[in-house]
Tab-separated table of C-alpha atoms in Angstrom:
chain	number	residue	atom	x	y	z
A	1	UNK	CA	18.457	1.878	-27.455
A	2	UNK	CA	15.339	0.383	-29.457
A	3	UNK	CA	12.746	-0.758	-27.458
A	4	UNK	CA	12.188	-3.948	-26.065
A	5	UNK	CA	9.974	-5.969	-27.033
A	6	UNK	CA	8.114	-7.097	-23.683
A	7	UNK	CA	8.100	-3.523	-23.407
A	8	UNK	CA	4.913	-3.127	-21.747
A	9	UNK	CA	5.614	-6.510	-19.539
A	10	UNK	CA	8.140	-5.175	-17.666
A	11	UNK	CA	8.169	-4.782	-13.938
A	12	UNK	CA	8.334	-1.208	-12.273
A	13	UNK	CA	11.729	-2.481	-10.625
A	14	UNK	CA	13.574	-3.108	-13.855
A	15	UNK	CA	12.148	-0.146	-16.090
A	16	UNK	CA	13.229	1.791	-13.622
A	17	UNK	CA	16.639	1.419	-13.895
A	18	UNK	CA	16.439	1.424	-17.356
A	19	UNK	CA	15.091	4.828	-16.971
A	20	UNK	CA	17.648	6.385	-14.416
A	21	UNK	CA	20.218	5.117	-16.258
A	22	UNK	CA	18.630	7.054	-19.458
A	23	UNK	CA	18.887	3.305	-21.801
A	24	UNK	CA	15.106	4.806	-22.287
A	25	UNK	CA	13.166	7.972	-22.379
A	26	UNK	CA	9.359	8.366	-20.290
A	27	UNK	CA	8.482	10.165	-23.263
A	28	UNK	CA	9.221	6.931	-25.281
A	29	UNK	CA	7.661	4.420	-22.871
A	30	UNK	CA	4.534	6.533	-22.136
A	31	UNK	CA	4.148	7.133	-26.460
A	32	UNK	CA	4.296	3.049	-26.705
A	33	UNK	CA	2.036	2.465	-23.586
A	34	UNK	CA	-0.509	4.209	-25.195
A	35	UNK	CA	-0.428	3.376	-28.615
A	36	UNK	CA	-1.041	-0.100	-27.157
A	37	UNK	CA	-4.232	0.948	-24.793
A	38	UNK	CA	-5.555	2.319	-28.067
A	39	UNK	CA	-5.034	-0.922	-29.881
A	40	UNK	CA	-6.161	-3.445	-27.681
A	41	UNK	CA	-8.266	-1.452	-25.180
A	42	UNK	CA	-11.463	-1.248	-27.360
A	43	UNK	CA	-11.644	-5.102	-26.783
A	44	UNK	CA	-10.619	-5.065	-23.055
A	45	UNK	CA	-12.639	-1.924	-21.923
A	46	UNK	CA	-10.185	-1.360	-19.205
A	47	UNK	CA	-9.992	2.035	-18.219
A	48	UNK	CA	-12.589	4.843	-18.047
A	49	UNK	CA	-10.728	7.236	-19.586
A	50	UNK	CA	-7.500	7.751	-20.702
A	51	UNK	CA	-5.160	10.781	-20.425
A	52	UNK	CA	-2.819	11.103	-23.224
A	53	UNK	CA	-2.332	14.788	-23.289
A	54	UNK	CA	-1.422	14.922	-19.610
A	55	UNK	CA	0.700	11.445	-19.748
A	56	UNK	CA	2.836	13.057	-22.318
A	57	UNK	CA	2.728	16.425	-20.401
A	58	UNK	CA	4.042	14.860	-17.227
A	59	UNK	CA	6.464	12.357	-19.170
A	60	UNK	CA	8.014	14.969	-20.601
A	61	UNK	CA	8.269	16.876	-17.387
A	62	UNK	CA	10.352	14.084	-16.038
A	63	UNK	CA	12.294	13.342	-18.905
A	64	UNK	CA	13.418	16.749	-18.471
A	65	UNK	CA	14.254	16.715	-14.957
A	66	UNK	CA	16.483	13.228	-15.879
A	67	UNK	CA	18.722	15.668	-18.052
A	68	UNK	CA	19.069	17.949	-15.301
A	69	UNK	CA	20.351	15.259	-12.952
A	70	UNK	CA	17.436	15.259	-11.154
A	71	UNK	CA	14.996	12.098	-10.426
A	72	UNK	CA	12.071	12.077	-7.509
A	73	UNK	CA	11.808	8.449	-7.218
A	74	UNK	CA	12.036	4.707	-8.331
A	75	UNK	CA	9.336	5.442	-9.531
A	76	UNK	CA	10.730	8.659	-11.956
A	77	UNK	CA	8.660	8.427	-15.619
A	78	UNK	CA	6.649	4.982	-14.823
A	79	UNK	CA	3.301	5.366	-16.226
A	80	UNK	CA	0.833	3.852	-14.261
A	81	UNK	CA	-3.154	4.174	-13.656
A	82	UNK	CA	-5.966	4.733	-11.713
A	83	UNK	CA	-9.180	3.438	-10.497
A	84	UNK	CA	-11.717	5.872	-11.105
A	85	UNK	CA	-12.237	6.335	-7.584
A	86	UNK	CA	-9.416	8.751	-6.704
A	87	UNK	CA	-9.931	12.671	-6.896
A	88	UNK	CA	-7.685	13.747	-10.552
A	89	UNK	CA	-7.743	18.001	-10.378
A	90	UNK	CA	-9.236	19.043	-13.752
A	91	UNK	CA	-9.822	14.800	-14.692
A	92	UNK	CA	-13.314	13.252	-14.079
A	93	UNK	CA	-13.323	10.976	-10.847
A	94	UNK	CA	-17.257	8.921	-11.348
A	95	UNK	CA	-16.549	6.062	-9.207
A	96	UNK	CA	-17.750	4.095	-12.054
A	97	UNK	CA	-21.101	5.635	-11.808
A	98	UNK	CA	-23.320	7.708	-14.421
A	99	UNK	CA	-24.366	10.117	-11.822
A	100	UNK	CA	-21.184	11.379	-11.669
A	101	UNK	CA	-19.988	11.238	-14.674
A	102	UNK	CA	-19.459	15.390	-14.807
A	103	UNK	CA	-17.671	15.389	-11.758
A	104	UNK	CA	-14.573	16.747	-11.788
A	105	UNK	CA	-12.310	17.312	-9.000
A	106	UNK	CA	-10.027	20.909	-7.759
A	107	UNK	CA	-7.533	18.774	-5.578
A	108	UNK	CA	-5.999	15.655	-6.305
A	109	UNK	CA	-6.453	13.239	-3.569
A	110	UNK	CA	-3.053	12.893	-1.142
A	111	UNK	CA	-2.037	9.435	-2.964
A	112	UNK	CA	-2.356	10.966	-5.521
A	113	UNK	CA	-0.629	14.245	-5.107
A	114	UNK	CA	2.297	11.368	-3.714
A	115	UNK	CA	2.456	9.874	-7.514
A	116	UNK	CA	2.898	13.141	-9.191
A	117	UNK	CA	5.042	14.285	-6.555
A	118	UNK	CA	7.197	10.959	-7.329
A	119	UNK	CA	7.338	12.000	-10.706
A	120	UNK	CA	5.324	8.893	-12.139
A	121	UNK	CA	3.084	9.659	-15.653
A	122	UNK	CA	-0.998	9.338	-15.134
A	123	UNK	CA	-2.257	6.925	-18.262
A	124	UNK	CA	-5.875	7.467	-17.526
A	125	UNK	CA	-8.824	6.143	-14.827
A	126	UNK	CA	-9.971	2.833	-14.822
A	127	UNK	CA	-12.746	1.810	-14.974
A	128	UNK	CA	-15.063	-0.057	-11.984
A	129	UNK	CA	-18.257	-1.237	-11.118
A	130	UNK	CA	-20.696	1.048	-9.532
A	131	UNK	CA	-19.918	3.126	-6.202
A	132	UNK	CA	-17.087	0.528	-5.742
A	133	UNK	CA	-19.988	-2.126	-5.407
A	134	UNK	CA	-20.171	-5.829	-6.705
A	135	UNK	CA	-20.686	-5.425	-10.057
A	136	UNK	CA	-20.514	-2.269	-13.298
A	137	UNK	CA	-24.023	-0.048	-13.278
A	138	UNK	CA	-25.750	-1.088	-15.954
A	139	UNK	CA	-25.482	1.389	-18.538
A	140	UNK	CA	-21.232	0.766	-18.192
A	141	UNK	CA	-20.188	-2.573	-20.178
A	142	UNK	CA	-17.630	-3.850	-17.520
A	143	UNK	CA	-13.284	-4.747	-18.495
A	144	UNK	CA	-13.062	-8.174	-20.109
A	145	UNK	CA	-10.715	-10.710	-18.427
A	146	UNK	CA	-7.718	-11.286	-20.791
A	147	UNK	CA	-7.010	-14.672	-19.572
A	148	UNK	CA	-10.653	-15.685	-20.921
A	149	UNK	CA	-13.270	-13.347	-21.807
A	150	UNK	CA	-16.311	-15.430	-19.779
A	151	UNK	CA	-14.763	-14.915	-16.599
A	152	UNK	CA	-14.875	-13.126	-13.847
A	153	UNK	CA	-12.270	-9.795	-13.559
A	154	UNK	CA	-12.580	-9.802	-9.804
A	155	UNK	CA	-15.094	-7.036	-8.201
A	156	UNK	CA	-14.740	-3.418	-8.605
A	157	UNK	CA	-10.894	-2.831	-9.234
A	158	UNK	CA	-11.578	-4.885	-12.560
A	159	UNK	CA	-10.146	-2.396	-14.749
A	160	UNK	CA	-7.069	-2.208	-12.728
A	161	UNK	CA	-6.855	-6.113	-13.044
A	162	UNK	CA	-7.439	-6.014	-16.680
A	163	UNK	CA	-4.602	-2.666	-17.325
A	164	UNK	CA	-2.218	-4.565	-15.129
A	165	UNK	CA	-2.247	-7.885	-16.409
A	166	UNK	CA	-2.283	-7.078	-20.455
A	167	UNK	CA	0.414	-4.411	-20.255
A	168	UNK	CA	-1.639	-1.262	-20.191
A	169	UNK	CA	-0.141	0.018	-17.153
A	170	UNK	CA	3.326	-0.843	-14.966
A	171	UNK	CA	1.133	-1.138	-12.226
A	172	UNK	CA	-2.051	0.556	-11.198
A	173	UNK	CA	-3.714	2.342	-7.847
A	174	UNK	CA	-7.069	0.282	-6.417
A	175	UNK	CA	-9.315	0.085	-3.069
A	176	UNK	CA	-10.488	-2.932	-1.283
A	177	UNK	CA	-13.462	-2.843	0.930
A	178	UNK	CA	-14.076	-6.724	0.680
A	179	UNK	CA	-11.944	-7.697	-1.634
A	180	UNK	CA	-11.457	-5.706	-4.566
A	181	UNK	CA	-7.138	-5.673	-4.664
A	182	UNK	CA	-7.557	-9.300	-3.690
A	183	UNK	CA	-10.502	-10.600	-6.457
A	184	UNK	CA	-8.702	-9.030	-9.886
A	185	UNK	CA	-5.371	-10.154	-8.930
A	186	UNK	CA	-6.180	-13.918	-8.241
A	187	UNK	CA	-8.178	-13.165	-11.641
A	188	UNK	CA	-5.487	-11.957	-14.005
A	189	UNK	CA	-2.578	-13.655	-12.391
A	190	UNK	CA	-0.882	-10.161	-9.975
A	191	UNK	CA	0.160	-8.914	-6.654
A	192	UNK	CA	-1.747	-6.736	-5.511
A	193	UNK	CA	-1.474	-5.612	-0.991
A	194	UNK	CA	-4.608	-4.833	0.799
A	195	UNK	CA	-2.562	-2.995	3.841
A	196	UNK	CA	-3.643	-1.911	7.091
A	197	UNK	CA	-6.161	0.290	7.421
A	198	UNK	CA	-4.412	3.875	7.651
A	199	UNK	CA	-1.296	2.694	6.316
A	200	UNK	CA	-2.689	4.602	3.450
A	201	UNK	CA	-4.706	7.963	2.967
A	202	UNK	CA	-7.922	7.565	2.072
A	203	UNK	CA	-8.338	11.766	1.270
A	204	UNK	CA	-9.580	12.323	-1.611
A	205	UNK	CA	-10.659	8.379	-2.625
A	206	UNK	CA	-14.095	8.198	-2.732
A	207	UNK	CA	-15.959	6.241	-0.096
A	208	UNK	CA	-17.915	3.267	-0.237
A	209	UNK	CA	-17.538	1.890	3.487
A	210	UNK	CA	-14.831	4.121	5.946
A	211	UNK	CA	-13.991	1.374	8.120
A	212	UNK	CA	-13.718	-1.386	5.842
A	213	UNK	CA	-12.023	0.618	2.719
A	214	UNK	CA	-7.761	0.188	1.795
A	215	UNK	CA	-6.031	2.030	-0.882
A	216	UNK	CA	-3.055	-0.347	-2.399
A	217	UNK	CA	-1.682	-1.365	-5.243
A	218	UNK	CA	-1.860	-3.698	-7.822
A	219	UNK	CA	1.276	-4.990	-9.408
A	220	UNK	CA	3.146	-7.669	-11.257
A	221	UNK	CA	5.480	-9.118	-8.368
A	222	UNK	CA	5.642	-8.112	-5.043
A	223	UNK	CA	8.753	-6.274	-5.062
A	224	UNK	CA	6.743	-3.470	-7.369
A	225	UNK	CA	4.191	-3.962	-4.663
A	226	UNK	CA	6.531	-2.518	-2.313
A	227	UNK	CA	8.054	0.169	-4.192
A	228	UNK	CA	4.502	1.133	-5.037
A	229	UNK	CA	3.583	1.279	-1.116
A	230	UNK	CA	6.674	2.505	0.007
A	231	UNK	CA	5.445	5.633	-2.271
A	232	UNK	CA	1.880	6.167	-1.508
A	233	UNK	CA	1.845	4.846	2.414
A	234	UNK	CA	2.304	7.162	5.710
A	235	UNK	CA	0.523	9.913	7.358
A	236	UNK	CA	-1.813	12.730	6.078
A	237	UNK	CA	-2.896	15.412	7.837
A	238	UNK	CA	-6.147	15.171	5.572
A	239	UNK	CA	-7.202	12.064	6.801
A	240	UNK	CA	-6.565	11.698	10.765
A	241	UNK	CA	-7.505	8.369	10.297
A	242	UNK	CA	-4.196	8.032	8.332
A	243	UNK	CA	-1.334	6.008	10.244
A	244	UNK	CA	2.132	7.087	11.534
A	245	UNK	CA	4.134	7.149	8.707
A	246	UNK	CA	6.789	4.153	8.556
A	247	UNK	CA	9.630	4.082	6.565
A	248	UNK	CA	9.767	0.840	4.246
A	249	UNK	CA	13.735	0.252	2.876
A	250	UNK	CA	12.873	-1.404	-0.603
A	251	UNK	CA	16.599	-2.733	-1.448
A	252	UNK	CA	16.805	-3.741	2.737
A	253	UNK	CA	14.192	-6.046	2.665
A	254	UNK	CA	15.146	-9.710	2.569
A	255	UNK	CA	13.671	-12.012	-0.230
A	256	UNK	CA	13.638	-15.238	1.346
A	257	UNK	CA	11.799	-17.429	4.201
A	258	UNK	CA	14.664	-17.841	6.414
A	259	UNK	CA	12.951	-17.332	10.041
A	260	UNK	CA	9.611	-16.818	9.417
A	261	UNK	CA	6.875	-17.826	11.069
A	262	UNK	CA	3.862	-18.978	8.911
A	263	UNK	CA	0.893	-20.762	10.072
A	264	UNK	CA	-1.046	-22.952	8.417
A	265	UNK	CA	-4.922	-24.004	9.346
A	266	UNK	CA	-5.531	-26.553	7.006
A	267	UNK	CA	-9.122	-27.645	8.004
A	268	UNK	CA	-9.512	-23.661	7.082
A	269	UNK	CA	-7.534	-24.145	3.888
A	270	UNK	CA	-9.850	-26.984	2.720
A	271	UNK	CA	-13.142	-26.122	3.822
A	272	UNK	CA	-14.979	-26.177	0.380
A	273	UNK	CA	-11.931	-25.006	-1.106
A	274	UNK	CA	-11.289	-26.403	-4.554
A	275	UNK	CA	-8.676	-29.350	-4.781
A	276	UNK	CA	-6.453	-26.867	-7.067
A	277	UNK	CA	-6.182	-24.087	-5.057
A	278	UNK	CA	-5.447	-26.440	-2.502
A	279	UNK	CA	-2.554	-28.268	-4.555
A	280	UNK	CA	-1.457	-24.618	-5.129
A	281	UNK	CA	-1.023	-23.846	-1.669
A	282	UNK	CA	0.777	-27.126	-0.403
A	283	UNK	CA	3.392	-25.980	-3.221
A	284	UNK	CA	3.915	-22.895	-1.261
A	285	UNK	CA	3.824	-24.621	1.768
A	286	UNK	CA	6.621	-26.819	0.660
A	287	UNK	CA	8.590	-23.135	-0.241
A	288	UNK	CA	8.428	-22.304	2.849
A	289	UNK	CA	9.890	-25.904	4.175
A	290	UNK	CA	12.843	-25.975	2.686
A	291	UNK	CA	13.021	-21.702	2.469
A	292	UNK	CA	14.043	-22.668	6.315
A	293	UNK	CA	10.604	-21.319	7.066
A	294	UNK	CA	8.746	-22.566	10.018
A	295	UNK	CA	5.334	-24.494	9.302
A	296	UNK	CA	2.975	-23.636	12.562
A	297	UNK	CA	-0.849	-24.873	12.695
A	298	UNK	CA	-2.455	-23.272	13.927
A	299	UNK	CA	-6.789	-22.788	14.447
A	300	UNK	CA	-8.235	-19.551	12.262
A	301	UNK	CA	-10.749	-17.191	14.627
A	302	UNK	CA	-14.173	-18.682	12.881
A	303	UNK	CA	-14.591	-15.700	9.478
A	304	UNK	CA	-18.064	-16.942	9.232
A	305	UNK	CA	-19.795	-14.494	11.018
A	306	UNK	CA	-18.420	-11.473	9.755
A	307	UNK	CA	-18.156	-12.493	6.048
A	308	UNK	CA	-21.421	-13.134	6.790
A	309	UNK	CA	-21.906	-9.554	8.548
A	310	UNK	CA	-19.991	-7.970	6.094
A	311	UNK	CA	-22.802	-6.951	3.613
A	312	UNK	CA	-25.120	-5.245	5.985
A	313	UNK	CA	-21.730	-3.979	8.006
A	314	UNK	CA	-21.052	-2.196	4.799
A	315	UNK	CA	-24.770	-1.810	3.344
A	316	UNK	CA	-24.938	0.625	6.593
A	317	UNK	CA	-21.636	2.905	5.919
A	318	UNK	CA	-22.680	2.716	1.999
A	319	UNK	CA	-26.097	3.918	3.225
A	320	UNK	CA	-24.650	7.110	5.094
A	321	UNK	CA	-21.632	7.901	2.569
A	322	UNK	CA	-24.382	8.245	-0.720
A	323	UNK	CA	-26.218	10.023	2.079
A	324	UNK	CA	-26.176	12.822	-0.520
A	325	UNK	CA	-27.305	11.541	-3.674
A	326	UNK	CA	-29.498	8.397	-2.167
A	327	UNK	CA	-32.566	8.112	-1.825
A	328	UNK	CA	-33.369	11.043	-4.106
A	329	UNK	CA	-31.284	10.655	-6.871
A	330	UNK	CA	-32.720	6.759	-6.183
A	331	UNK	CA	-33.461	5.740	-10.043
A	332	UNK	CA	-29.902	7.228	-11.515
A	333	UNK	CA	-28.729	3.869	-9.489
A	334	UNK	CA	-28.163	0.044	-10.166
A	335	UNK	CA	-29.876	-2.271	-9.137
A	336	UNK	CA	-26.840	-3.972	-7.064
A	337	UNK	CA	-25.806	-0.870	-5.233
A	338	UNK	CA	-28.745	0.642	-4.101
A	339	UNK	CA	-29.851	-3.546	-2.666
A	340	UNK	CA	-27.112	-2.362	-0.802
A	341	UNK	CA	-28.064	0.585	0.008
A	342	UNK	CA	-31.495	0.275	0.680
A	343	UNK	CA	-30.534	-2.678	3.107
A	344	UNK	CA	-28.337	-0.189	5.278
A	345	UNK	CA	-30.799	2.312	5.671
A	346	UNK	CA	-32.883	-0.776	6.850
A	347	UNK	CA	-30.797	-2.378	9.221
A	348	UNK	CA	-31.789	-1.691	13.175
A	349	UNK	CA	-29.173	0.301	15.312
A	350	UNK	CA	-29.218	-3.203	17.512
A	351	UNK	CA	-28.187	-5.235	14.689
A	352	UNK	CA	-26.010	-3.385	13.679
A	353	UNK	CA	-24.012	-2.855	17.833
A	354	UNK	CA	-23.821	-6.575	17.390
A	355	UNK	CA	-22.350	-6.857	13.750
A	356	UNK	CA	-20.150	-4.158	15.114
A	357	UNK	CA	-19.638	-6.440	18.117
A	358	UNK	CA	-18.850	-10.057	16.711
A	359	UNK	CA	-16.272	-7.918	14.319
A	360	UNK	CA	-14.130	-6.405	17.124
A	361	UNK	CA	-14.153	-9.918	18.938
A	362	UNK	CA	-12.609	-11.448	15.719
A	363	UNK	CA	-9.796	-8.885	15.309
A	364	UNK	CA	-8.912	-9.380	18.680
A	365	UNK	CA	-8.874	-13.413	18.301
A	366	UNK	CA	-6.680	-12.850	14.847
A	367	UNK	CA	-4.465	-9.414	16.472
A	368	UNK	CA	-3.610	-12.474	19.109
A	369	UNK	CA	-3.360	-15.563	17.033
A	370	UNK	CA	-0.474	-13.394	14.962
A	371	UNK	CA	1.244	-12.318	17.876
A	372	UNK	CA	3.136	-15.679	17.595
A	373	UNK	CA	3.404	-15.881	13.957
A	374	UNK	CA	4.566	-13.516	10.545
A	375	UNK	CA	2.291	-14.683	8.528
A	376	UNK	CA	-0.527	-16.602	7.830
A	377	UNK	CA	-1.478	-18.494	4.615
A	378	UNK	CA	-5.323	-18.288	3.232
A	379	UNK	CA	-6.555	-18.996	-0.169
A	380	UNK	CA	-8.275	-15.841	-2.187
A	381	UNK	CA	-11.227	-17.497	-3.076
A	382	UNK	CA	-12.428	-21.098	-2.614
A	383	UNK	CA	-11.704	-21.451	-6.924
A	384	UNK	CA	-10.466	-20.232	-9.825
A	385	UNK	CA	-12.797	-16.796	-11.847
A	386	UNK	CA	-16.119	-17.834	-12.449
A	387	UNK	CA	-18.011	-18.002	-15.437
A	388	UNK	CA	-20.318	-14.410	-15.450
A	389	UNK	CA	-22.869	-17.550	-15.464
A	390	UNK	CA	-21.859	-18.696	-12.686
A	391	UNK	CA	-21.517	-15.237	-10.980
A	392	UNK	CA	-24.802	-14.278	-11.280
A	393	UNK	CA	-25.703	-17.610	-9.844
A	394	UNK	CA	-23.701	-16.612	-7.186
A	395	UNK	CA	-26.177	-13.182	-6.405
A	396	UNK	CA	-29.070	-14.952	-5.932
A	397	UNK	CA	-27.284	-17.262	-3.432
A	398	UNK	CA	-26.331	-15.646	0.040
A	399	UNK	CA	-24.281	-18.581	1.554
A	400	UNK	CA	-22.665	-18.997	-1.820
A	401	UNK	CA	-21.627	-15.363	-1.853
A	402	UNK	CA	-20.678	-15.592	1.857
A	403	UNK	CA	-18.600	-18.636	0.718
A	404	UNK	CA	-16.910	-16.282	-1.728
A	405	UNK	CA	-15.039	-13.582	0.203
A	406	UNK	CA	-14.736	-15.451	3.591
A	407	UNK	CA	-11.006	-15.484	2.820
A	408	UNK	CA	-11.033	-11.852	2.139
A	409	UNK	CA	-13.920	-9.447	4.072
A	410	UNK	CA	-12.896	-11.075	7.025
A	411	UNK	CA	-9.610	-8.914	6.524
A	412	UNK	CA	-11.773	-5.476	5.701
A	413	UNK	CA	-13.336	-5.742	8.490
A	414	UNK	CA	-10.112	-6.224	10.862
A	415	UNK	CA	-8.046	-3.817	9.314
A	416	UNK	CA	-5.233	-6.618	8.939
A	417	UNK	CA	-3.129	-6.022	5.311
A	418	UNK	CA	-2.959	-9.157	3.264
A	419	UNK	CA	-0.596	-9.567	-0.404
A	420	UNK	CA	-1.703	-11.526	-2.466
A	421	UNK	CA	-0.289	-13.349	-5.735
A	422	UNK	CA	-0.447	-15.058	-7.809
A	423	UNK	CA	-0.124	-19.760	-7.597
A	424	UNK	CA	0.281	-20.929	-11.090
A	425	UNK	CA	-2.722	-21.540	-13.544
A	426	UNK	CA	-5.205	-24.481	-13.463
A	427	UNK	CA	-5.742	-27.025	-16.453
A	428	UNK	CA	-7.890	-24.416	-17.888
A	429	UNK	CA	-5.347	-21.727	-18.476
A	430	UNK	CA	-6.726	-19.641	-15.887
A	431	UNK	CA	-4.489	-17.807	-12.557
A	432	UNK	CA	-4.978	-19.149	-9.142
A	433	UNK	CA	-4.625	-16.387	-6.090
A	434	UNK	CA	-2.993	-17.803	-2.659
A	435	UNK	CA	-2.455	-14.671	0.302
A	436	UNK	CA	-0.753	-14.051	2.977
A	437	UNK	CA	-1.964	-12.055	5.526
A	438	UNK	CA	-0.291	-10.027	8.602
A	439	UNK	CA	-0.332	-7.887	11.831
A	440	UNK	CA	-0.915	-5.014	11.591
A	441	UNK	CA	1.796	-2.789	10.249
A	442	UNK	CA	3.326	-6.255	8.838
A	443	UNK	CA	3.302	-4.236	4.999
A	444	UNK	CA	7.409	-5.268	4.596
A	445	UNK	CA	7.340	-8.960	6.424
A	446	UNK	CA	4.616	-9.775	3.746
A	447	UNK	CA	6.165	-8.019	0.518
A	448	UNK	CA	9.039	-10.267	1.525
A	449	UNK	CA	6.990	-13.599	2.145
A	450	UNK	CA	5.881	-12.352	-1.689
A	451	UNK	CA	9.317	-12.040	-2.687
A	452	UNK	CA	10.366	-15.033	-1.437
A	453	UNK	CA	7.880	-17.218	-3.332
A	454	UNK	CA	8.683	-15.351	-6.586
A	455	UNK	CA	12.168	-16.221	-6.349
A	456	UNK	CA	11.222	-19.437	-6.170
A	457	UNK	CA	8.370	-19.391	-8.661
A	458	UNK	CA	7.787	-17.649	-12.352
A	459	UNK	CA	3.992	-17.873	-11.743
A	460	UNK	CA	4.354	-13.894	-11.555
A	461	UNK	CA	6.098	-13.911	-14.839
A	462	UNK	CA	2.480	-16.185	-16.374
A	463	UNK	CA	0.944	-13.502	-18.802
A	464	UNK	CA	-2.483	-13.983	-21.205
A	465	UNK	CA	-1.184	-15.740	-24.389
A	466	UNK	CA	-4.025	-13.544	-26.463
A	467	UNK	CA	-2.142	-10.279	-25.342
A	468	UNK	CA	1.450	-11.212	-25.598
């Protein structure tokens, strides 16, 4: 079979059928991906390092297994890429930090081990901001948004967003501490999940802020998100904070809104939110209503305090995570990460306790709200991806920065799962993102809601024109 012209943009569930039916070989798919990376990533800079020898060896192994009638999972033979904070045995894991440029782990992170057991192919490690905070280290050029080089790529999992959007991997694994799965999805027209805290093991993932860090998939569709989540989720004895395994039956999940209770807080959805985002969310509301779902008017708990506290909350935990190298090697850190850690180190115990109490109140209020709902609808951010100049100005304005994270960071604090999905384009051709938020453990209903949207729309099939 000749390779499809859109091979690089197939969704994983589509590619899986072609591989398992032997219509496509994992080796030829991997070779095509490596060729596309070589041709395009010099411009896009999404990869921190490509691992062609390892990828081809794993692809050959997957092909040999298929020849013997062995298929390890629906992801068998599919090329993926990993954010450069997941430990990979024998391959550098630097977490976007020149300080760790020579760090070669001896053991895979649990999620990496589970992907290997599933028969996936690792194309390489994806670029990220320094230590998973706000911006890249000054010595590392950031990835380029394939929808517009002047625009933000979406925080720390930026390499994941760019590579997945431009067809340089079929999906990627990222992390989200304040929005870093959802922001790259919104900026690059993708679907991604910040799971319930503890749903996916963090063992072997470079720590930024332990109680806020979430590991999750960045994909091109909600169905693919479910495929990847079902592979990586579950209890891990190496991570005592991981939750008990819950089986996610991929083929059995409905893809309609029928009977779903969707919470809408119109005041929250319009507070400082650009009209283009509001119109996109109203389209989702119409889909819910026409698809047999129930729109329920709710009052969201106030997110201003927890989003305003997020940097200090994160800073204390980041200071703990970096205690082995900071301040001893502070000269090797960039200014943004240094500022975060310095702020965390300076915060008093009493002030941190006040932050923790506010977080507990917010978490309880969200738990209570979601007790009577299946999901809540929200933007990912109040506007489409800002330009780099606008983003630089945001960094100088604490209130503007708080507004940017007001729909994402509060749910890192509370640990509730959120699914980000594309909602079309602005008049300038930039992606718009929205999200559903569910009760803890509600990943299946989130993916169902996402699949319902994507059954009724083609937003998730839009591709950056320059990289078709």
